[in-house]
PDB file of C-alpha atoms and ligand atoms in Angstrom:
ATOM      1  CA  MET A  66      -5.403  17.148 -39.268  1.00 54.00           C
ATOM      2  CA  ASN A  67      -2.616  14.671 -38.494  1.00 60.00           C
ATOM      3  CA  ARG A  68      -2.323  11.137 -39.888  1.00 59.00           C
ATOM      4  CA  SER A  69      -3.830   9.503 -36.782  1.00 59.00           C
ATOM      5  CA  ASP A  70      -6.908  11.739 -37.000  1.00 62.00           C
ATOM      6  CA  SER A  71      -7.280  10.847 -40.672  1.00 62.00           C
ATOM      7  CA  GLN A  72      -7.078   7.102 -39.968  1.00 60.00           C
ATOM      8  CA  SER A  73      -9.500   7.414 -37.087  1.00 58.00           C
ATOM      9  CA  ARG A  74     -11.944   9.340 -39.255  1.00 55.00           C
ATOM     10  CA  ARG A  75     -11.629   6.747 -42.033  1.00 54.00           C
ATOM     11  CA  ARG A  76     -12.351   3.896 -39.597  1.00 55.00           C
ATOM     12  CA  PHE A  77     -15.399   5.779 -38.306  1.00 46.00           C
ATOM     13  CA  LEU A  78     -16.713   6.376 -41.816  1.00 47.00           C
ATOM     14  CA  VAL A  79     -16.195   2.730 -42.819  1.00 44.00           C
ATOM     15  CA  GLY A  80     -17.990   1.575 -39.667  1.00 41.00           C
ATOM     16  CA  ALA A  81     -20.847   4.021 -40.194  1.00 43.00           C
ATOM     17  CA  ALA A  82     -21.242   2.853 -43.803  1.00 45.00           C
ATOM     18  CA  ALA A  83     -21.374  -0.791 -42.681  1.00 40.00           C
ATOM     19  CA  VAL A  84     -24.054  -0.002 -40.094  1.00 38.00           C
ATOM     20  CA  ALA A  85     -26.072   1.996 -42.636  1.00 47.00           C
ATOM     21  CA  ALA A  86     -25.828  -0.822 -45.184  1.00 47.00           C
ATOM     22  CA  SER A  87     -27.182  -3.378 -42.709  1.00 39.00           C
ATOM     23  CA  LEU A  88     -30.091  -1.262 -41.406  1.00 38.00           C
ATOM     24  CA  PRO A  89     -32.691  -2.286 -44.018  1.00 47.00           C
ATOM     25  CA  MET A  90     -32.079  -5.978 -43.288  1.00 43.00           C
ATOM     26  CA  VAL A  91     -32.247  -5.439 -39.527  1.00 39.00           C
ATOM     27  CA  ILE A  92     -35.460  -3.403 -39.796  1.00 44.00           C
ATOM     28  CA  ARG A  93     -37.026  -6.031 -42.065  1.00 52.00           C
ATOM     29  CA  GLU A  94     -36.145  -8.853 -39.673  1.00 48.00           C
ATOM     30  CA  LEU A  95     -37.395  -6.928 -36.643  1.00 49.00           C
ATOM     31  CA  GLY A  96     -40.732  -6.357 -38.319  1.00 55.00           C
ATOM     32  CA  ARG A  97     -41.090  -9.959 -39.363  1.00 55.00           C
ATOM     33  CA  PRO A  98     -42.513 -12.561 -36.991  1.00 52.00           C
ATOM     34  CA  ALA A  99     -40.399 -15.645 -36.399  1.00 51.00           C
ATOM     35  CA  LEU A 100     -41.141 -18.578 -38.680  1.00 51.00           C
ATOM     36  CA  ALA A 101     -42.289 -20.630 -35.711  1.00 44.00           C
ATOM     37  CA  GLN A 102     -45.150 -18.156 -35.260  1.00 63.00           C
ATOM     38  CA  ASP A 103     -46.160 -17.922 -38.917  1.00 82.00           C
ATOM     39  CA  LYS A 104     -48.764 -20.685 -38.548  1.00 81.00           C
ATOM     40  CA  ASP A 105     -50.485 -18.647 -35.863  1.00 90.00           C
ATOM     41  CA  LEU A 106     -51.031 -15.591 -38.036  1.00 96.00           C
ATOM     42  CA  PRO A 107     -54.636 -14.879 -39.020  1.00 97.00           C
ATOM     43  CA  LYS A 108     -55.742 -15.464 -42.601  1.00 98.00           C
ATOM     44  CA  LEU A 109     -55.747 -12.325 -44.687  1.00 98.00           C
ATOM     45  CA  PRO A 110     -59.361 -11.086 -44.680  1.00 98.00           C
ATOM     46  CA  LEU A 111     -60.822 -10.718 -48.163  1.00 98.00           C
ATOM     47  CA  ASP A 112     -62.264  -7.377 -47.114  1.00 98.00           C
ATOM     48  CA  ASN A 113     -58.848  -5.999 -46.105  1.00 98.00           C
ATOM     49  CA  ALA A 114     -58.446  -2.708 -48.004  1.00 98.00           C
ATOM     50  CA  GLN A 115     -55.066  -3.613 -49.495  1.00 98.00           C
ATOM     51  CA  ALA A 116     -56.234  -7.121 -50.328  1.00 98.00           C
ATOM     52  CA  LYS A 117     -59.206  -5.665 -52.192  1.00 98.00           C
ATOM     53  CA  ALA A 118     -57.017  -3.101 -53.954  1.00 98.00           C
ATOM     54  CA  LEU A 119     -54.739  -5.899 -55.169  1.00 98.00           C
ATOM     55  CA  ALA A 120     -57.650  -8.209 -56.097  1.00 98.00           C
ATOM     56  CA  TYR A 121     -56.444 -10.895 -53.667  1.00 98.00           C
ATOM     57  CA  ILE A 122     -58.343 -14.178 -53.805  1.00 98.00           C
ATOM     58  CA  GLU A 123     -57.767 -17.459 -52.001  1.00 98.00           C
ATOM     59  CA  ASP A 124     -58.129 -19.604 -55.121  1.00 98.00           C
ATOM     60  CA  ALA A 125     -55.997 -18.358 -57.996  1.00 98.00           C
ATOM     61  CA  SER A 126     -57.808 -20.579 -60.507  1.00 97.00           C
ATOM     62  CA  LYS A 127     -60.909 -18.438 -60.030  1.00 97.00           C
ATOM     63  CA  SER A 128     -59.206 -15.143 -60.845  1.00 97.00           C
ATOM     64  CA  THR A 129     -60.709 -13.086 -63.642  1.00 97.00           C
ATOM     65  CA  HIS A 130     -58.149 -10.302 -63.245  1.00 98.00           C
ATOM     66  CA  PRO A 131     -56.670  -9.204 -66.599  1.00 98.00           C
ATOM     67  CA  ASN A 132     -53.107  -9.578 -65.243  1.00 97.00           C
ATOM     68  CA  PHE A 133     -53.634 -13.125 -64.009  1.00 98.00           C
ATOM     69  CA  LYS A 134     -51.374 -15.684 -65.679  1.00 97.00           C
ATOM     70  CA  PRO A 135     -52.502 -19.316 -65.483  1.00 97.00           C
ATOM     71  CA  GLY A 136     -50.296 -21.265 -63.110  1.00 97.00           C
ATOM     72  CA  SER A 137     -49.376 -18.245 -61.016  1.00 98.00           C
ATOM     73  CA  ASN A 138     -50.257 -18.343 -57.323  1.00 98.00           C
ATOM     74  CA  CYS A 139     -48.915 -17.240 -53.982  1.00 98.00           C
ATOM     75  CA  ALA A 140     -46.744 -20.358 -53.646  1.00 98.00           C
ATOM     76  CA  ASN A 141     -44.682 -19.361 -56.686  1.00 98.00           C
ATOM     77  CA  CYS A 142     -44.625 -15.619 -55.975  1.00 98.00           C
ATOM     78  CA  GLN A 143     -41.446 -13.861 -54.930  1.00 98.00           C
ATOM     79  CA  PHE A 144     -43.209 -12.226 -51.970  1.00 98.00           C
ATOM     80  CA  ILE A 145     -44.261 -15.449 -50.234  1.00 98.00           C
ATOM     81  CA  GLN A 146     -42.465 -16.420 -47.048  1.00 97.00           C
ATOM     82  CA  GLY A 147     -42.448 -19.384 -44.720  1.00 95.00           C
ATOM     83  CA  PRO A 148     -41.949 -23.053 -45.496  1.00 94.00           C
ATOM     84  CA  ASP A 149     -42.774 -24.554 -48.900  1.00 95.00           C
ATOM     85  CA  GLY A 150     -45.760 -26.839 -48.801  1.00 95.00           C
ATOM     86  CA  ALA A 151     -47.714 -24.976 -46.118  1.00 95.00           C
ATOM     87  CA  ALA A 152     -51.273 -24.140 -47.151  1.00 97.00           C
ATOM     88  CA  TRP A 153     -51.128 -20.707 -45.503  1.00 97.00           C
ATOM     89  CA  ARG A 154     -47.981 -18.610 -45.435  1.00 97.00           C
ATOM     90  CA  PRO A 155     -46.894 -15.047 -44.687  1.00 97.00           C
ATOM     91  CA  CYS A 156     -46.542 -12.576 -47.533  1.00 98.00           C
ATOM     92  CA  GLN A 157     -44.210  -9.589 -47.503  1.00 97.00           C
ATOM     93  CA  LEU A 158     -47.017  -7.369 -48.788  1.00 98.00           C
ATOM     94  CA  PHE A 159     -49.442  -8.278 -46.028  1.00 98.00           C
ATOM     95  CA  PRO A 160     -47.493  -8.243 -42.752  1.00 97.00           C
ATOM     96  CA  GLY A 161     -49.303  -9.826 -39.828  1.00 96.00           C
ATOM     97  CA  TYR A 162     -51.372 -12.163 -42.007  1.00 98.00           C
ATOM     98  CA  ASN A 163     -51.077 -15.466 -43.804  1.00 98.00           C
ATOM     99  CA  VAL A 164     -52.163 -15.766 -47.419  1.00 98.00           C
ATOM    100  CA  ALA A 165     -53.348 -18.929 -49.132  1.00 98.00           C
ATOM    101  CA  SER A 166     -50.582 -20.746 -51.032  1.00 98.00           C
ATOM    102  CA  ASP A 167     -53.230 -21.342 -53.710  1.00 98.00           C
ATOM    103  CA  GLY A 168     -54.168 -17.649 -53.668  1.00 98.00           C
ATOM    104  CA  TRP A 169     -53.179 -14.812 -55.923  1.00 98.00           C
ATOM    105  CA  CYS A 170     -53.121 -11.010 -56.108  1.00 98.00           C
ATOM    106  CA  SER A 171     -52.228  -8.507 -58.806  1.00 98.00           C
ATOM    107  CA  ALA A 172     -48.812  -7.863 -57.217  1.00 98.00           C
ATOM    108  CA  TRP A 173     -47.780 -11.409 -58.126  1.00 98.00           C
ATOM    109  CA  ALA A 174     -44.199 -11.656 -59.409  1.00 98.00           C
ATOM    110  CA  LYS A 175     -42.511 -14.926 -60.388  1.00 98.00           C
ATOM    111  CA  LYS A 176     -40.266 -16.310 -57.679  1.00 97.00           C
ATOM    112  CA  ALA A 177     -36.626 -16.415 -58.837  1.00 93.00           C
TER     113      ALA A 177
HETATM  114  S1  SF4 B 328     -47.864 -10.639 -53.333  1.00 71.21           S
HETATM  115 FE1  SF4 B 328     -47.644 -12.751 -54.069  1.00 71.21          FE
HETATM  116  S2  SF4 B 328     -47.669 -14.026 -52.211  1.00 71.21           S
HETATM  117 FE2  SF4 B 328     -48.489 -12.013 -51.658  1.00 71.21          FE
HETATM  118  S3  SF4 B 328     -50.717 -12.224 -51.884  1.00 71.21           S
HETATM  119 FE3  SF4 B 328     -49.919 -11.397 -53.815  1.00 71.21          FE
HETATM  120  S4  SF4 B 328     -49.552 -13.211 -55.128  1.00 71.21           S
HETATM  121 FE4  SF4 B 328     -49.774 -13.920 -53.007  1.00 71.21          FE
END
């Protein structure tokens, strides 16, 4: 292999690594509806299997789940998306639905 081949191979590998590194972000953005459409998403049904599994409720203050921490709700969860202040917002765990900002589920994790 001559020097030109080596440089060409290095450039290819660097480019391939950059593409591979950006794939998760691209896939995530492709699967996520635009913010302008978030308000049009349906509310997460309480009988949704994943919602039930995670003990989702629309009013966090009514949670009796053992992991519930007073003051925690969807609005201060790291998985919430969309604009602050909206009553219903998308959640990364429930694609295609809006969750109540005042809601809660057992996957709650404090927003950084
Ligand atoms: S993951 Fe967070 S934002 Fe999503 S439903 Fe559960 S508490 Fe709410």
